Coordinates of C-alpha atoms in Angstrom, one line a residue:
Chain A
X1 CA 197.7 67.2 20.1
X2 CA 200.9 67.9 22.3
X3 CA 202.6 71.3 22.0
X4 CA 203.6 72.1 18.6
X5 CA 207.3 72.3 18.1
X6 CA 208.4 75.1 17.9
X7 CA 206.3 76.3 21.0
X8 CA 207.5 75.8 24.5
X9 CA 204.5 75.1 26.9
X10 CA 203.7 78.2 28.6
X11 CA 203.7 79.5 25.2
X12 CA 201.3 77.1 24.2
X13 CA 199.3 77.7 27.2
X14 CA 199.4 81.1 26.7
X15 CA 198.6 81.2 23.4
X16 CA 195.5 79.1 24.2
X17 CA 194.3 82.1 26.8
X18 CA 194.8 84.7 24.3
X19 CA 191.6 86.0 22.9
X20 CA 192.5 87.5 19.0
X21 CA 191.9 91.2 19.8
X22 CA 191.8 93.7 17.1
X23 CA 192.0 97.5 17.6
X24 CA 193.5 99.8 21.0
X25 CA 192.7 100.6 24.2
X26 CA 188.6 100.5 25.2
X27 CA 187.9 100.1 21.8
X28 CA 189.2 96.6 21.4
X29 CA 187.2 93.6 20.1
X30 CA 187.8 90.0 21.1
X31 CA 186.7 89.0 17.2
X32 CA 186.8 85.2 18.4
X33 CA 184.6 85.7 21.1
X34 CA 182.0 87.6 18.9
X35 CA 182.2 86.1 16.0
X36 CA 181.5 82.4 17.4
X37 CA 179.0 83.8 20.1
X38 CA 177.4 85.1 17.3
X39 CA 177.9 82.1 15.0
X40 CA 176.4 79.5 17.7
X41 CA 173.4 82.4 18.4
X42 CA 172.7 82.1 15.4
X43 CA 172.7 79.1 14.4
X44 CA 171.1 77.4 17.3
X45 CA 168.3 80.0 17.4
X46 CA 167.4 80.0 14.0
X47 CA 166.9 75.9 14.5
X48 CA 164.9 76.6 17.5
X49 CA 163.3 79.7 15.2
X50 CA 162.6 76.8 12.5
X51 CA 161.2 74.5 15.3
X52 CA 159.1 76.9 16.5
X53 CA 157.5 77.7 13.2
X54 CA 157.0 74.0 12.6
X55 CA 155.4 73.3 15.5
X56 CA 152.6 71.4 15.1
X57 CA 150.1 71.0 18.6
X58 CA 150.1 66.9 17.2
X59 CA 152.5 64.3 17.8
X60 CA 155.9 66.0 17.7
X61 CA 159.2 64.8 15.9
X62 CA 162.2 64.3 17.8
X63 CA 163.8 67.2 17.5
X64 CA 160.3 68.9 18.4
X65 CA 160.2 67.1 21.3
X66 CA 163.8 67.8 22.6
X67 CA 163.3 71.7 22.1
X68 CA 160.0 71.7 23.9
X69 CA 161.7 69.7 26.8
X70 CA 164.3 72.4 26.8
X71 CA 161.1 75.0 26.9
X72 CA 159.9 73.1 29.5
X73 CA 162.1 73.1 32.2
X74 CA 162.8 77.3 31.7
X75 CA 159.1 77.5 31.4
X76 CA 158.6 75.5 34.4
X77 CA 161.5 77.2 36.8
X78 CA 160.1 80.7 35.8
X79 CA 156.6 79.4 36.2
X80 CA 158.1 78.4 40.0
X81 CA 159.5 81.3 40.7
X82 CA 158.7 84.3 38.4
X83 CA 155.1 85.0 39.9
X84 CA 155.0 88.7 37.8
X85 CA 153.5 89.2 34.6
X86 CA 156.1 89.7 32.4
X87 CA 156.7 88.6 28.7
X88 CA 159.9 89.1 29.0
X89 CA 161.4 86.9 31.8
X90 CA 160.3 83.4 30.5
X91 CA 162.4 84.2 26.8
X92 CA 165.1 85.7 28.6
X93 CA 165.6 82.7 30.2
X94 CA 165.6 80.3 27.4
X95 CA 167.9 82.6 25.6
X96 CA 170.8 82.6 28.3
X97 CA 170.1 79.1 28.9
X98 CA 170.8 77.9 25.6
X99 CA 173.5 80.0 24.2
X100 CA 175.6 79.6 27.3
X101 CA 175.0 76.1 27.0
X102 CA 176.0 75.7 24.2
X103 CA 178.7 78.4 24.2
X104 CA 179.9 76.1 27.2
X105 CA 179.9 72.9 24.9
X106 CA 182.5 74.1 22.7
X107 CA 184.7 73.2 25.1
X108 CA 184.1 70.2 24.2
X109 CA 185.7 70.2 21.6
X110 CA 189.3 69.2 21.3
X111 CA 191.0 72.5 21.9
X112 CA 193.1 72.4 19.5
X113 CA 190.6 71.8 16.7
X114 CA 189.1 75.2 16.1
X115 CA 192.6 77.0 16.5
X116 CA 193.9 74.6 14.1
X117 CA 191.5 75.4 11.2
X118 CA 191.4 79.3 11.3
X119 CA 195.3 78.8 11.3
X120 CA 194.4 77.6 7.8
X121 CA 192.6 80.3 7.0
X122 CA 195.6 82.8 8.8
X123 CA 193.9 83.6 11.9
X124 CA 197.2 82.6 14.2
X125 CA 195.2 83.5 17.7
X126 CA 191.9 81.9 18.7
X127 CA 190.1 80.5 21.6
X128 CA 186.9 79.0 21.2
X129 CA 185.2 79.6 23.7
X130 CA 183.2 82.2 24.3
X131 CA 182.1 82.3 28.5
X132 CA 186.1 82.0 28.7
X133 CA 186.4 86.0 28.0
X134 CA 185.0 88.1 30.7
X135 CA 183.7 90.2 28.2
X136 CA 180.9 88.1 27.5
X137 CA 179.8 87.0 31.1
X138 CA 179.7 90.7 32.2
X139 CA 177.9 91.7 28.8
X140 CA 175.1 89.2 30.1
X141 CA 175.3 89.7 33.4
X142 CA 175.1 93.8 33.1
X143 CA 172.2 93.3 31.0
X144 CA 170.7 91.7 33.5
X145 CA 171.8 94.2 36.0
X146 CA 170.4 97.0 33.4
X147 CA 166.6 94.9 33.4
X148 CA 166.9 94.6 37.3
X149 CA 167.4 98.0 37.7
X150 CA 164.2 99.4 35.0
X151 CA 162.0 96.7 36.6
X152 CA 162.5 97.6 40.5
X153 CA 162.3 101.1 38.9
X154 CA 159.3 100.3 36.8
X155 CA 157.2 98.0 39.2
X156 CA 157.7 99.6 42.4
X157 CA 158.2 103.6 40.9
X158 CA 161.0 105.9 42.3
X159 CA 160.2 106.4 45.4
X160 CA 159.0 102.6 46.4
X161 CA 162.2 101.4 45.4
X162 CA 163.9 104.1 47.3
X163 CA 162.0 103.1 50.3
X164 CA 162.9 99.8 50.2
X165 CA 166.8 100.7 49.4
X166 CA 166.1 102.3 52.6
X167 CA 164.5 100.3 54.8
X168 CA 165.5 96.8 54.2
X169 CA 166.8 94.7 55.8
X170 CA 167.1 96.8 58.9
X171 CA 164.3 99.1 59.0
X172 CA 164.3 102.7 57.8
X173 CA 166.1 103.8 61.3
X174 CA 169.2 102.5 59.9
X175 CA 168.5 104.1 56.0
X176 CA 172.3 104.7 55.3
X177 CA 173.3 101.2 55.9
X178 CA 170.4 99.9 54.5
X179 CA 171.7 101.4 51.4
X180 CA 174.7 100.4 51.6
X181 CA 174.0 96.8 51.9
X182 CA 171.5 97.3 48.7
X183 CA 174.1 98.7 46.9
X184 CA 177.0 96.1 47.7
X185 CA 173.8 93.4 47.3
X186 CA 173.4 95.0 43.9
X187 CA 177.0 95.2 43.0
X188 CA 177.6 91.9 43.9
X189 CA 174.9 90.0 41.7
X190 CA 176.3 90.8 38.6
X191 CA 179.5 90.8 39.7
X192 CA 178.7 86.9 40.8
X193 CA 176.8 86.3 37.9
X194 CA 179.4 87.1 35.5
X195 CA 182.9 85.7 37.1
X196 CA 181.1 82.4 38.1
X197 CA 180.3 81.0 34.9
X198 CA 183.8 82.4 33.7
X199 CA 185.7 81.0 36.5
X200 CA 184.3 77.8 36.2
X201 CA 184.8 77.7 32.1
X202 CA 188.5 79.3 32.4
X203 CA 189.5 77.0 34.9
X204 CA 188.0 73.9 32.3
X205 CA 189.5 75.4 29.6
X206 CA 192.6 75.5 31.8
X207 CA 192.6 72.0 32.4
X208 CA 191.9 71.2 29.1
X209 CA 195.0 72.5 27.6
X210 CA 196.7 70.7 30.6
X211 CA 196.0 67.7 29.5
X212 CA 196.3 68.3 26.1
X213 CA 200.3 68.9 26.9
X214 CA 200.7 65.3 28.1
X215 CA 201.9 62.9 25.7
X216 CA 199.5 61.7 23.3
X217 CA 198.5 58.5 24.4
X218 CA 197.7 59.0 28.1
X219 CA 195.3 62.0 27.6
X220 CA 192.7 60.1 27.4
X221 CA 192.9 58.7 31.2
X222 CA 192.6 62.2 32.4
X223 CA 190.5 64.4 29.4
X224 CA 187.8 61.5 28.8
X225 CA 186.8 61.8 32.6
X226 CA 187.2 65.3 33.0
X227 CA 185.3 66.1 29.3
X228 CA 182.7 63.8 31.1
X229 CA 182.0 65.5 34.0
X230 CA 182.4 68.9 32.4
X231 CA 179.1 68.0 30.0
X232 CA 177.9 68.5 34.2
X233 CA 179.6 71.6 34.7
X234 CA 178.5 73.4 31.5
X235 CA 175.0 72.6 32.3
X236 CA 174.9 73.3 35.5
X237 CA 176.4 76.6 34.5
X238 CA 173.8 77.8 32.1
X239 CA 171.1 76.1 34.4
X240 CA 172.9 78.5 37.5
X241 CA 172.9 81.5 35.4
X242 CA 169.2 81.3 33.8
X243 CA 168.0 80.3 37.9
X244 CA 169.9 83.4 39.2
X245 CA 168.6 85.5 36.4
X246 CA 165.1 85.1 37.2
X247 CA 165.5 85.1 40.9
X248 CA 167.1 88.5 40.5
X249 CA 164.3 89.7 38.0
X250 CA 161.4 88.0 40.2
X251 CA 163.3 89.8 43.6
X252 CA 163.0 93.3 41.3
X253 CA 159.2 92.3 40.5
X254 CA 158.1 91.7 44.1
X255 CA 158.1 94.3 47.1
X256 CA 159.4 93.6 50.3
Chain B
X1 CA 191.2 89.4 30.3
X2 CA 190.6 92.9 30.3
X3 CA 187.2 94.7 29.8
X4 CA 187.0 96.5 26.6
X5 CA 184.9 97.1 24.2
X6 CA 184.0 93.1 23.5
X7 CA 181.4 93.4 26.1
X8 CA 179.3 96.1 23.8
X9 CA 179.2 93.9 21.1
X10 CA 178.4 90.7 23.4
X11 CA 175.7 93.1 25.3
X12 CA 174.3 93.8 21.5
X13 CA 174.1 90.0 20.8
X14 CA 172.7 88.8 23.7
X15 CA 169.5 91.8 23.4
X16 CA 168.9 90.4 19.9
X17 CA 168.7 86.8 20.8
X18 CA 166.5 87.8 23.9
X19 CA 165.0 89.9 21.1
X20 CA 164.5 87.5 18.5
X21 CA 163.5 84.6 21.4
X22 CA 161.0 86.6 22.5
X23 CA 159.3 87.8 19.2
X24 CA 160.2 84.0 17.2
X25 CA 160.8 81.7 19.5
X26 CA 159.0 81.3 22.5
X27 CA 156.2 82.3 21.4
X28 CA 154.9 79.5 18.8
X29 CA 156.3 76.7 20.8
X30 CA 154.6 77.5 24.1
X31 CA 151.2 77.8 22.1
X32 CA 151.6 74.5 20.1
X33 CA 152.6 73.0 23.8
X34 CA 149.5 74.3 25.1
X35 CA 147.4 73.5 22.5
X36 CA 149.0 69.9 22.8
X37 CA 147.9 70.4 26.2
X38 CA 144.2 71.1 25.9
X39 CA 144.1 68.8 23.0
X40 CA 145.5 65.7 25.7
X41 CA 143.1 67.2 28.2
X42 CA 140.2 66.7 25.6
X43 CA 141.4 63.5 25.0
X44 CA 141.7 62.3 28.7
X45 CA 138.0 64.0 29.3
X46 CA 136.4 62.2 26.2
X47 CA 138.3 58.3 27.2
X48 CA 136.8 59.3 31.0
X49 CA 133.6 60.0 29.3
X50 CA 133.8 57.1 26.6
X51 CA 134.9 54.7 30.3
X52 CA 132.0 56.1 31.8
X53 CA 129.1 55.4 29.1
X54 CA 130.3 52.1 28.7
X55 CA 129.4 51.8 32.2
X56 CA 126.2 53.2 31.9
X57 CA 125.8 50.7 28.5
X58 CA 127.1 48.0 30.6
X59 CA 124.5 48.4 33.6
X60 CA 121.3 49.0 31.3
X61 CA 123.0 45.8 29.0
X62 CA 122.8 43.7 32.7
X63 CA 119.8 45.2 33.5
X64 CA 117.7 44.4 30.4
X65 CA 119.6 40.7 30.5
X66 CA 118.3 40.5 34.2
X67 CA 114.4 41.7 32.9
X68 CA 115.0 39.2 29.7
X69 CA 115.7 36.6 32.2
X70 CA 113.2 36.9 34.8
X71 CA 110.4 37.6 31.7
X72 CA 111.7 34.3 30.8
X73 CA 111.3 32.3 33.8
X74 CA 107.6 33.5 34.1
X75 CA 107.0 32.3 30.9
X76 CA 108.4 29.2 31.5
X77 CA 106.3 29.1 35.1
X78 CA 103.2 30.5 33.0
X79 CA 103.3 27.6 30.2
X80 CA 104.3 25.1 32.7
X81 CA 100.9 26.0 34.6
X82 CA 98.9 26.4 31.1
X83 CA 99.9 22.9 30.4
X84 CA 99.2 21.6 33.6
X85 CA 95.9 23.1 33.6
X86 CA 95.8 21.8 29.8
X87 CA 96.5 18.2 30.8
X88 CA 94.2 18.8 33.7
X89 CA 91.5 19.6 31.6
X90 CA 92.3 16.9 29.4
X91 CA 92.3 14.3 31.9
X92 CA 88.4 15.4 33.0
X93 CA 87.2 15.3 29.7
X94 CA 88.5 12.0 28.8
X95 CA 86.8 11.0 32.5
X96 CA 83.5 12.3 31.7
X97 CA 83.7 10.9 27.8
X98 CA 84.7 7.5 29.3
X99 CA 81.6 7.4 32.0
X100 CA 79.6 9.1 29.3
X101 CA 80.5 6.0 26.8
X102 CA 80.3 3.2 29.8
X103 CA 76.5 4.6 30.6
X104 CA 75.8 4.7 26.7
X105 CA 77.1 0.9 26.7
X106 CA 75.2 0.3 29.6
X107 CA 71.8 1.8 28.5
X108 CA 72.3 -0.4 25.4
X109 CA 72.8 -3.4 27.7
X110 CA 70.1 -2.6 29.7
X111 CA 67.7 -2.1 26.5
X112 CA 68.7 -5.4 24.5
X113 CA 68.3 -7.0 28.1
X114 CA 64.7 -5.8 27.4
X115 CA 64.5 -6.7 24.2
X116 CA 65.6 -10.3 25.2
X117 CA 63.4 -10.6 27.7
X118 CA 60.6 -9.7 25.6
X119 CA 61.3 -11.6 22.5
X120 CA 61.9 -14.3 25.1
X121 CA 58.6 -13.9 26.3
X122 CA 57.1 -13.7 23.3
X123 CA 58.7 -17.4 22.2
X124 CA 57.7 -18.9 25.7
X125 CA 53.9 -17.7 25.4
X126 CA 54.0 -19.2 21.8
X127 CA 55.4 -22.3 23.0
X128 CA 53.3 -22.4 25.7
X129 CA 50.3 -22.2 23.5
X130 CA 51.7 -24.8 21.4
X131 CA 52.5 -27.2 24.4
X132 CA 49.0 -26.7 25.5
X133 CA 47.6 -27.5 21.9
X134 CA 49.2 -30.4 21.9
X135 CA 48.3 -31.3 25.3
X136 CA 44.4 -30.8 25.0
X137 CA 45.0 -32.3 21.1
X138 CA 42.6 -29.4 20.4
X139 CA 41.7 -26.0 18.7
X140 CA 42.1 -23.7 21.7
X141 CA 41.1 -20.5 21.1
X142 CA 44.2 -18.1 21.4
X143 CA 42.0 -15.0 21.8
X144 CA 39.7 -17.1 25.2
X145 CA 43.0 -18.0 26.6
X146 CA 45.0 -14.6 25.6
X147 CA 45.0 -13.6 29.6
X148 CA 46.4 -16.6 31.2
X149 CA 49.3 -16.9 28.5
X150 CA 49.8 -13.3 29.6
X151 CA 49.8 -14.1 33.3
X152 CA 52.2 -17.2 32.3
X153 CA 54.5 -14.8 30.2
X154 CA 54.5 -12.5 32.5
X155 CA 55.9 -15.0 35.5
X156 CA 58.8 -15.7 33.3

């Protein structure tokens, strides 16, 4: 899968880090990143939506077993650190778990593979994968920001979450910079949240189409390693996200 | 990499898959993995129960074995002492039927020693009588001389 010929490589490069964007201005959509976000949400939650009807309190299958393992570990590192009461945390985490996992595993995929086949179909610019467009990292991340915000709000009222804008971390003699801080601390998680996992799944994706520019027959010394230790990075990516979220919902649940 | 309006529709797809997670999702596989739970929990409770009775089973099994035995033994000690007594018994009857017999034989000895001695008597008095007839070649008169035969019989 070298360049094709009549591209020179930073075109090919280029082209690889171009989302297809349709429309002007603010009002642009990134139709790859939507369409397979939406594509792999759907598909892998209506399996998990299939499992979970299925489920039987017996002897589960296999594929039972592996979605309940997935369960699992988010029920158990919300159980650990969540100590609210809230319905919402425990799904939220699956959800972001999941679909960045497996929006992370497409690029897996040779990079060159889904590109290829929409070219078929006349789509000329397409990347793959989805947590490689900011878009989608800050679209998570700010709704997480949005569900931090209404629960400090919620939990602790208006005037409890003022006081502690105001008084932590340096008691309420120092309110102005204690504000401040909260609002550069607040600022800063999604900000983290969001350009973390797309860093880290640019800069694969980057490396990717690196290697996929050296000749054919010594990509595999460099891609079957680094494909290898990216299945690490993807998880660890959606695992760091889904941790992060509930540590920043549990810190909105809990007064200082 | 710019910001537009991508991360709308992203923001939209991600609160329907929270959405739909939390209403389809989550919901039926965290009760089927707790009722698996409880059901395991059941499980583990009734095998420590079932361990348990079979200890009690195995204890009352020993118990009645130990009773069994020891009931046996006494029987054993009991019919051992039944026949001892038995054999005992046996051995003073057959004593006092064996003295009872050897006094019977000897009472019979004793009596046809008597008899003997009478019938003996008897002959030597009639011999005597007919020695003495043939001595005094006469008619002696058995009834005159009845006395002295007697004295004579009686010193045999």
């Amino acid at each position: 899968m070298a360049a094709q010929a009549p591209q020179s490589t930073s075109e090919y490069i280029l082209h690889h880090l171009t989302n297809n964007a349709q429309g002007s201005g603010f009002w642009t959509f990134h139709v790859d990143t939507l369409a397979v976000s939406a594509i792999i949400g759907f598909v892998v939650f209506g399996l998990l939506y299939l499992v979970g009807r299925k489920a039987s309190p017996g002897v589960p299958g296999r594929l039972q077993n592996f979605v309940e393992m997935v369960v699992e570990l988010v029920d158990g590192s919300v159980k650990g650190i969540f100590h609210g009461k809230n319905e919402l945390v425990a799904p939220l985490a699956l959800t972001i778990f999941v679909w960045v996992f497996m929006m992370n595993a497409m690029d897996l995929l040779p990079i060159d593979l889904l590109p290829k086949l929409v070219g078929y179909a006349g789509v000329h610019e397409f990347k793959s994968v989805p947590t490689t467009d900011p878009n989608l990292t800050f679209a998570m991340s700010l709704s997480v920001f949005g569900l931090m915000i209404y629960y400090n709000y919620k939990i602790k009222g208006a005037d409890g979450f003022a006081r502690e804008a105001m008084s932590s971390p340096f008691g309420p003699k120092l309110a102005p910079i204690n504000v401040l801080f909260r609002i550069i601390e607040d600022i800063a998680k999604p900000l983290s949240l969001a350009l973390r996992l797309f860093g880290n799944m640019y800069a694969g994706e980057m490396i990717f189409i690196l290697i996929a520019l050296l000749p054919y027959w010594v990509q595999w010394l460099l891609g079957a390693p680094w494909a290898i230790f990216h299945i690490l990075i993807i998880t660890l990516q959606a695992y760091i996200f889904m941790m992060l979220t509930i540590v920043y919902l549990s810190m909105a649940h809990e007064s200082h | 990499m710019d910001i537009n309006a991508t991360l709308l529709g992203q923001a939209i797809t991600f609160a329907i898959l929270v959405w739909f997670t939390m209403r389809f999702v989550w919901p039926p596989l965290m009760e089927a993995m707790e009722e698996r739970a409880k059901r395991i929990a059941d499980g583990l409770a009734a095998a420590d129960k079932g361990r348990h009775d079979l200890e009690l089973a195995e204890t009352r099994a020993k118990t009645i074995l130990r009773e069994g035995k020891q009931q046996a033994q006494e029987n054993i000690i009991h019919a051992q002492k039944r026949a001892d007594e038995i054999i005992e018994e046996a051995k003073a009857n057959a004593r006092t039927e064996g003295e009872r017999i050897v006094a019977a034989a000897r009472d019979q000895i004793t009596q046809e020693t008597q008899q003997a001695k009478e019938q003996l008597q008897r002959e030597v008095g009639r011999l005597a009588l007919v020695g003495a007839e043939q001595v005094l070649m006469r008619e002696v008169d058995a009834n005159a001389h009845r006395d002295v035969l007697d004295k004579l019989a009686a010193r045999l």
